[in-house]
Amino acid sequence: MAVIRRLPRYYQYLNRLQKKGIQKISSTELARMMGLTASQIRQDLNSFGAYGQQGYGYNVVDLRFEIQNLLGLSENYNCIIVGAGHLGHAVSHYERFAREGIYITAMFDVDTELVGKNVGHLPVYHVDDMGKYVKKHKVDIAILCVPADVAQGISNLLVGCGVKAILNFSAFDLNVPEDIFVENINIIDSMFTLTYRIGEKKRHIEEDLNESMFEEEEDVTTLF
Amino acid sequence: MAVIRRLPRYYQYLNRLQKKGIQKISSTELARMMGLTASQIRQDLNSFGAYGQQGYGYNVVDLRFEIQNLLGLSENYNCIIVGAGHLGHAVSHYERFAREGIYITAMFDVDTELVGKNVGHLPVYHVDDMGKYVKKHKVDIAILCVPADVAQGISNLLVGCGVKAILNFSAFDLNVPEDIFVENINIIDSMFTLTYRIGEKKRHIEEDLNESMFEEEEDVTTLF
């Protein structure tokens, strides 16, 4: 699983290398760029059948192509955004998706102010029409940008209509059948992880301070 | 580390329970809600010094309060958004942050069309003025919504001026000193994890199909 998590990162780095016109890369160089070890890189890539050449390294174009295939990006995907608020709007502007064959074709919302209009370049339809749309256009992936309290209901509807995967921004842990893939992006949780760490560091500093004060007191006692 | 990652989730669930007016919760009920086991829950909470009462469970208000403290959310944080594009705009609308004492007070960009204006309710200043602002307002956390190619430069500037933590949407692996905390949110990588899984499932189905065809062929051979 950890290897799979690293695959998109390999892909991003190889894209950058290819764009710069770099033709070959050693595991050592790639390791330095990515903050991994060279042996980790070789192990990861070997596990996917990509072997570097001794004294040459990896051919950037070939390796990039192999990882693109592995990531399923030689196929096209139909995609919708559910929730036409600010976040849905922001995600609709990720041009990178279309360049990789992931085509976002519509947004859905319940807000009658938005339904029938365009948000960015995408038409907004009513959630009531979502099921029909998903079936007709064989939607593979739904990007869920709805509030937590409606997320499960929307997810049930999407899964029932044949959606295969959900990119879930809703801060709700979706309950889906085993063969449906969910990736959670929880912005609030990530922020709280940062405040936890800042707080933890502060607690450590205070503890150290208390300890050193205690030590000083001891020293004073010893003196008398 | 895995426990720390679950802390924000505990907090979200306890918030919901408290909002519903539920006063106590057993580890079994909490486990069912969160898709964990009751013993996992008890172990997690014990490790933070929160013990349930036999036959009663946990007091929701108390446990929520303890986890809020642990997450550092009894303190206030000053926060800025760097990059006033669609994503920065979307994040600026997360009202939840202010409710938890995380105050986003300004946005920064290089786009002269945006600088001097408001995006949502936030003023947009030029990135050249960011260092001074960060020092003056003792900014704790920066939310990085800039393109990958400028992310490291901006990060260096932020760290140099005293920022303690970065919520990084930039799809670039930042190189920061050890005592600076970074949380990466990579929307593109999460999407590619989904396409990987859809592709993998398809490959398995094709393999199974090939195998079963092969088996049939064998059967035929055996028949003759």
PDB file of N, CA and C in Angstrom, chain A residues 1-7 183, chain B residues 193 196-197:
ATOM      1  N   MET A   1       0.827  -1.213   0.000  1.00  0.00           N
ATOM      2  CA  MET A   1       0.000   0.000   0.000  1.00  0.00           C
ATOM      3  C   MET A   1       0.859   1.261   0.000  1.00  0.00           C
ATOM      4  N   ALA A   2       1.950   1.251   0.806  1.00  0.00           N
ATOM      5  CA  ALA A   2       2.838   2.415   0.855  1.00  0.00           C
ATOM      6  C   ALA A   2       3.468   2.663  -0.511  1.00  0.00           C
ATOM      7  N   VAL A   3       3.778   1.583  -1.224  1.00  0.00           N
ATOM      8  CA  VAL A   3       4.366   1.718  -2.568  1.00  0.00           C
ATOM      9  C   VAL A   3       3.364   2.387  -3.502  1.00  0.00           C
ATOM     10  N   ILE A   4       2.124   1.945  -3.426  1.00  0.00           N
ATOM     11  CA  ILE A   4       1.077   2.508  -4.280  1.00  0.00           C
ATOM     12  C   ILE A   4       0.918   4.002  -3.996  1.00  0.00           C
ATOM     13  N   ARG A   5       1.001   4.362  -2.717  1.00  0.00           N
ATOM     14  CA  ARG A   5       0.916   5.785  -2.328  1.00  0.00           C
ATOM     15  C   ARG A   5       2.063   6.600  -2.931  1.00  0.00           C
ATOM     16  N   ARG A   6       3.213   5.929  -3.122  1.00  0.00           N
ATOM     17  CA  ARG A   6       4.359   6.664  -3.682  1.00  0.00           C
ATOM     18  C   ARG A   6       4.304   6.765  -5.204  1.00  0.00           C
ATOM     19  N   LEU A   7       3.517   5.877  -5.840  1.00  0.00           N
ATOM     20  CA  LEU A   7       3.465   5.854  -7.305  1.00  0.00           C
ATOM     21  C   LEU A   7       3.118   7.212  -7.920  1.00  0.00           C
ATOM     22  N   GLU A 183     -11.165   7.729  -1.636  1.00  0.00           N
ATOM     23  CA  GLU A 183     -10.013   8.463  -1.115  1.00  0.00           C
ATOM     24  C   GLU A 183     -10.550   9.670  -0.355  1.00  0.00           C
TER      25      GLU A 183
ATOM     26  N   THR B 193      -4.520   7.753  -7.171  1.00  0.00           N
ATOM     27  CA  THR B 193      -4.670   6.528  -6.384  1.00  0.00           C
ATOM     28  C   THR B 193      -5.975   5.840  -6.783  1.00  0.00           C
ATOM     29  N   TYR B 196      -5.524   4.304 -10.251  1.00  0.00           N
ATOM     30  CA  TYR B 196      -4.700   3.095 -10.076  1.00  0.00           C
ATOM     31  C   TYR B 196      -5.577   1.910  -9.678  1.00  0.00           C
ATOM     32  N   ARG B 197      -6.443   2.148  -8.693  1.00  0.00           N
ATOM     33  CA  ARG B 197      -7.267   1.050  -8.179  1.00  0.00           C
ATOM     34  C   ARG B 197      -8.289   0.571  -9.190  1.00  0.00           C
TER      35      ARG B 197
END
